[in-house]
Short mmCIF file of C-alpha atoms in Angstrom, two decimals:
data_model
loop_
_atom_site.label_atom_id
_atom_site.label_comp_id
_atom_site.label_asym_id
_atom_site.label_seq_id
_atom_site.Cartn_x
_atom_site.Cartn_y
_atom_site.Cartn_z
CA MET A 89 3.67 60.72 74.52
CA PHE A 90 7.09 61.36 72.97
CA ARG A 91 5.84 61.62 69.40
CA SER A 92 6.43 64.93 67.76
CA ARG A 93 3.60 67.06 66.64
CA ALA A 94 4.92 67.20 63.09
CA LYS A 95 4.75 63.39 62.71
CA GLU A 96 1.20 63.31 64.03
CA GLU A 97 0.17 65.88 61.43
CA LYS A 98 1.86 63.94 58.57
CA ALA A 99 0.19 60.62 59.39
CA PRO A 100 -3.41 61.73 58.76
CA ALA A 101 -2.24 63.48 55.60
CA ALA A 102 -0.78 60.23 54.29
CA ASP A 103 -4.02 58.36 55.09
CA LYS A 104 -5.99 60.98 53.21
CA ALA A 105 -3.67 60.64 50.24
CA LEU A 106 -4.38 56.90 50.06
CA VAL A 107 -8.13 57.43 50.24
CA THR A 108 -8.19 60.13 47.56
CA ASP A 109 -9.42 59.33 44.09
CA SER A 110 -6.75 57.74 41.83
CA LYS A 111 -8.04 59.75 38.87
CA GLN A 112 -6.50 62.91 40.24
CA PRO A 113 -3.29 63.91 38.48
CA ARG A 114 -0.19 62.76 40.34
CA HIS A 115 2.38 65.33 41.35
CA PRO A 116 5.64 64.75 39.41
CA GLU A 117 7.71 64.60 42.57
CA ALA A 118 5.29 62.38 44.49
CA PRO A 119 6.19 58.68 44.91
CA LYS A 120 4.42 56.39 42.43
CA GLY A 121 3.36 53.89 45.12
CA ARG A 122 4.63 50.71 43.37
CA PRO A 123 8.07 49.22 42.66
CA THR A 124 9.65 49.55 39.22
CA PRO A 125 9.28 46.19 37.37
CA LYS A 126 12.39 44.28 36.34
CA ARG A 127 13.41 44.40 32.69
CA SER A 128 12.46 40.75 32.09
CA GLN A 129 8.98 41.35 33.54
CA ALA A 130 8.48 44.46 31.43
CA GLN A 131 9.57 42.61 28.26
CA SER A 132 7.26 39.68 28.97
CA GLN A 133 4.36 42.09 29.54
CA ARG A 134 5.10 43.83 26.24
CA ARG A 135 5.22 40.47 24.45
CA SER A 136 1.94 39.34 25.98
CA VAL A 137 0.31 42.60 24.91
CA ALA A 138 1.68 42.16 21.39
CA ASN A 139 0.49 38.55 21.23
CA THR A 140 -2.97 39.25 22.61
CA SER A 141 -3.53 42.14 20.22
CA MET A 142 -4.39 39.51 17.56
CA SER A 143 -7.73 37.78 18.01
CA ARG A 144 -7.89 34.02 18.47
CA LYS A 145 -9.53 33.57 15.06
CA GLU A 146 -6.80 35.57 13.30
CA ALA A 147 -4.06 33.67 15.15
CA ALA A 148 -5.59 30.32 14.14
CA ARG A 149 -5.92 31.48 10.52
CA ARG A 150 -2.30 32.64 10.44
CA GLN A 151 -1.16 29.33 11.97
CA ARG A 152 -3.08 27.38 9.32
CA GLU A 153 -1.52 29.46 6.55
CA GLU A 154 1.99 28.96 7.95
CA ARG A 155 1.41 25.21 8.27
CA ARG A 156 0.07 25.04 4.72
CA ALA A 157 3.08 26.96 3.39
CA ALA A 158 5.49 24.70 5.30
CA LEU A 159 3.79 21.57 3.92
CA GLU A 160 3.94 22.97 0.39
CA ARG A 161 7.65 23.72 0.78
CA GLN A 162 8.19 20.20 2.10
CA ARG A 163 6.25 18.66 -0.81
CA GLN A 164 8.35 20.58 -3.33
CA ALA A 165 11.53 19.60 -1.50
CA LEU A 166 10.54 15.91 -1.63
CA ALA A 167 10.14 16.25 -5.40
CA SER A 168 13.31 18.26 -6.00
CA GLY A 169 15.57 16.97 -3.19
CA ASP A 170 16.08 20.44 -1.69
CA GLU A 171 17.81 19.74 1.64
CA ARG A 172 16.53 22.90 3.38
CA TYR A 173 12.87 21.86 3.58
CA LEU A 174 13.12 18.06 3.76
CA PRO A 175 11.67 16.26 6.81
CA VAL A 176 14.14 15.60 9.62
CA ARG A 177 14.42 11.88 8.82
CA ASP A 178 15.60 12.66 5.25
CA LYS A 179 18.06 15.46 6.07
CA GLY A 180 21.82 15.30 6.06
CA PRO A 181 24.61 14.03 3.80
CA VAL A 182 24.49 10.51 5.28
CA ARG A 183 20.80 10.03 4.47
CA ARG A 184 21.29 11.53 1.01
CA PHE A 185 24.13 9.12 0.27
CA ALA A 186 22.01 6.19 1.52
CA ARG A 187 19.16 7.25 -0.81
CA ASP A 188 21.49 7.63 -3.78
CA PHE A 189 23.13 4.26 -3.05
CA VAL A 190 19.75 2.47 -3.13
CA ASP A 191 18.43 4.45 -6.12
CA SER A 192 21.51 3.69 -8.23
CA ARG A 193 21.03 -0.09 -7.84
CA PHE A 194 18.49 -2.59 -9.08
CA ASN A 195 16.81 -3.97 -5.94
CA ILE A 196 14.78 -7.16 -5.92
CA ALA A 197 12.77 -5.86 -2.96
CA GLU A 198 11.26 -3.03 -5.01
CA TRP A 199 9.35 -5.62 -7.07
CA PHE A 200 7.96 -7.28 -3.94
CA LEU A 201 4.44 -5.81 -4.25
CA PRO A 202 3.87 -6.68 -7.94
CA MET A 203 5.25 -10.19 -7.39
CA ALA A 204 3.10 -10.61 -4.27
CA VAL A 205 -0.03 -9.74 -6.30
CA VAL A 206 0.89 -12.30 -9.01
CA ILE A 207 1.58 -15.01 -6.43
CA LEU A 208 -1.69 -14.23 -4.64
CA VAL A 209 -3.67 -14.59 -7.89
CA LEU A 210 -1.93 -17.89 -8.68
CA SER A 211 -2.65 -19.24 -5.20
CA MET A 212 -6.37 -18.44 -5.56
CA VAL A 213 -6.74 -20.49 -8.73
CA GLN A 214 -8.22 -23.90 -7.83
CA VAL A 215 -5.49 -25.85 -9.65
CA PRO A 216 -3.11 -27.79 -7.37
CA ALA A 217 -0.14 -27.40 -9.75
CA LEU A 218 -0.54 -23.59 -9.87
CA GLN A 219 -0.98 -23.39 -6.09
CA ASN A 220 2.23 -25.37 -5.57
CA THR A 221 4.02 -23.10 -8.05
CA ALA A 222 2.76 -20.02 -6.21
CA LEU A 223 4.02 -21.41 -2.89
CA LEU A 224 7.44 -22.14 -4.42
CA LEU A 225 7.59 -18.66 -5.99
CA TRP A 226 6.69 -17.09 -2.65
CA LEU A 227 9.57 -18.91 -0.96
CA ILE A 228 12.04 -17.96 -3.71
CA VAL A 229 11.00 -14.28 -3.60
CA ILE A 230 11.42 -14.07 0.18
CA VAL A 231 14.86 -15.74 0.08
CA LEU A 232 16.03 -13.45 -2.75
CA ILE A 233 14.80 -10.32 -0.95
CA VAL A 234 16.54 -11.31 2.29
CA LEU A 235 19.82 -12.07 0.48
CA ASP A 236 19.64 -8.86 -1.57
CA SER A 237 18.91 -6.81 1.56
CA LEU A 238 21.86 -8.36 3.42
CA VAL A 239 24.23 -7.61 0.53
CA THR A 240 22.91 -4.06 0.16
CA GLY A 241 23.15 -3.38 3.91
CA PHE A 242 26.70 -4.76 4.13
CA ARG A 243 27.94 -2.75 1.12
CA LEU A 244 26.21 0.44 2.23
CA LYS A 245 27.63 0.19 5.75
CA LYS A 246 31.13 -0.23 4.32
CA ARG A 247 30.72 2.76 1.97
CA LEU A 248 29.30 4.94 4.75
CA ASN A 249 32.25 4.14 7.02
CA GLU A 250 34.64 5.08 4.20
CA ARG A 251 32.81 8.25 3.17
CA PHE A 252 31.61 9.57 6.57
CA PRO A 253 33.97 8.27 9.29
CA ALA A 254 33.14 11.07 11.77
CA GLU A 255 29.41 11.46 11.03
CA ASN A 256 26.54 9.89 12.98
CA LYS A 257 25.37 6.98 10.78
CA ARG A 258 22.78 5.53 13.16
CA GLY A 259 19.67 4.26 11.35
CA ALA A 260 21.03 5.00 7.85
CA VAL A 261 21.17 1.36 6.75
CA ALA A 262 17.63 0.62 7.98
CA TYR A 263 16.47 3.82 6.25
CA ALA A 264 18.01 2.66 2.97
CA LEU A 265 16.55 -0.86 3.25
CA MET A 266 13.06 0.54 3.87
CA ARG A 267 13.51 2.71 0.78
CA SER A 268 14.57 -0.32 -1.27
CA LEU A 269 11.19 -1.96 -0.52
CA GLN A 270 9.37 0.87 -2.34
CA MET A 271 8.94 0.96 -6.10
CA ARG A 272 11.34 3.48 -7.61
CA ARG A 273 8.67 5.80 -9.02
CA LEU A 274 6.89 5.96 -5.63
CA ARG A 275 9.96 6.84 -3.57
CA LEU A 276 10.10 10.13 -1.69
CA PRO A 277 12.29 12.14 -1.86
CA LYS A 278 12.37 11.47 -5.59
CA PRO A 279 15.50 9.66 -6.83
CA GLN A 280 18.22 12.11 -7.84
CA VAL A 281 20.51 9.55 -9.54
CA LYS A 282 20.00 7.15 -12.44
CA ARG A 283 20.37 3.38 -12.22
CA GLY A 284 24.01 2.36 -12.55
CA GLU A 285 25.24 5.86 -11.65
CA ARG A 286 27.83 5.72 -8.88
CA PRO A 287 26.79 7.89 -5.91
#
């Protein structure tokens, strides 16, 4: 009743504009009909477009190549001692010092496997005297390894506290003792110090 004639004429025009084909060129001054996206939304859309431009097969192939290259770098680092590409458990000055401390010493534990094989062979021989000897050797080897590990752990802990008072030393002693159980030539990362050389 009180509506103006001009408003009544504009309303059908607006309805017609909505119904019209979207393929028609839009007038530069006409409203675009949707809100401007935020910058973060626009960036995420651009990233998703960039990521989806590569097919799934190509993405998987590239991932395999990157993984292979990373493993190769890690293998070379384990042989050369390059800190940049070592696994996380081997990184850092504390772990390096622990490795060098073990590698510079003669450890009884590193001969555990060869001695275990000898004792096993002796225990299988059906001679009571040899079986008793094997049992005695087994006991002696275990006692020596435990004593050697205790001495190594105590000395290493003392040296770490002197050398790295402010560093996080958690797990370094256990790491070194596990390394001492391996034969020297099989240790990874490869030993970087000679026996008797002070780390």
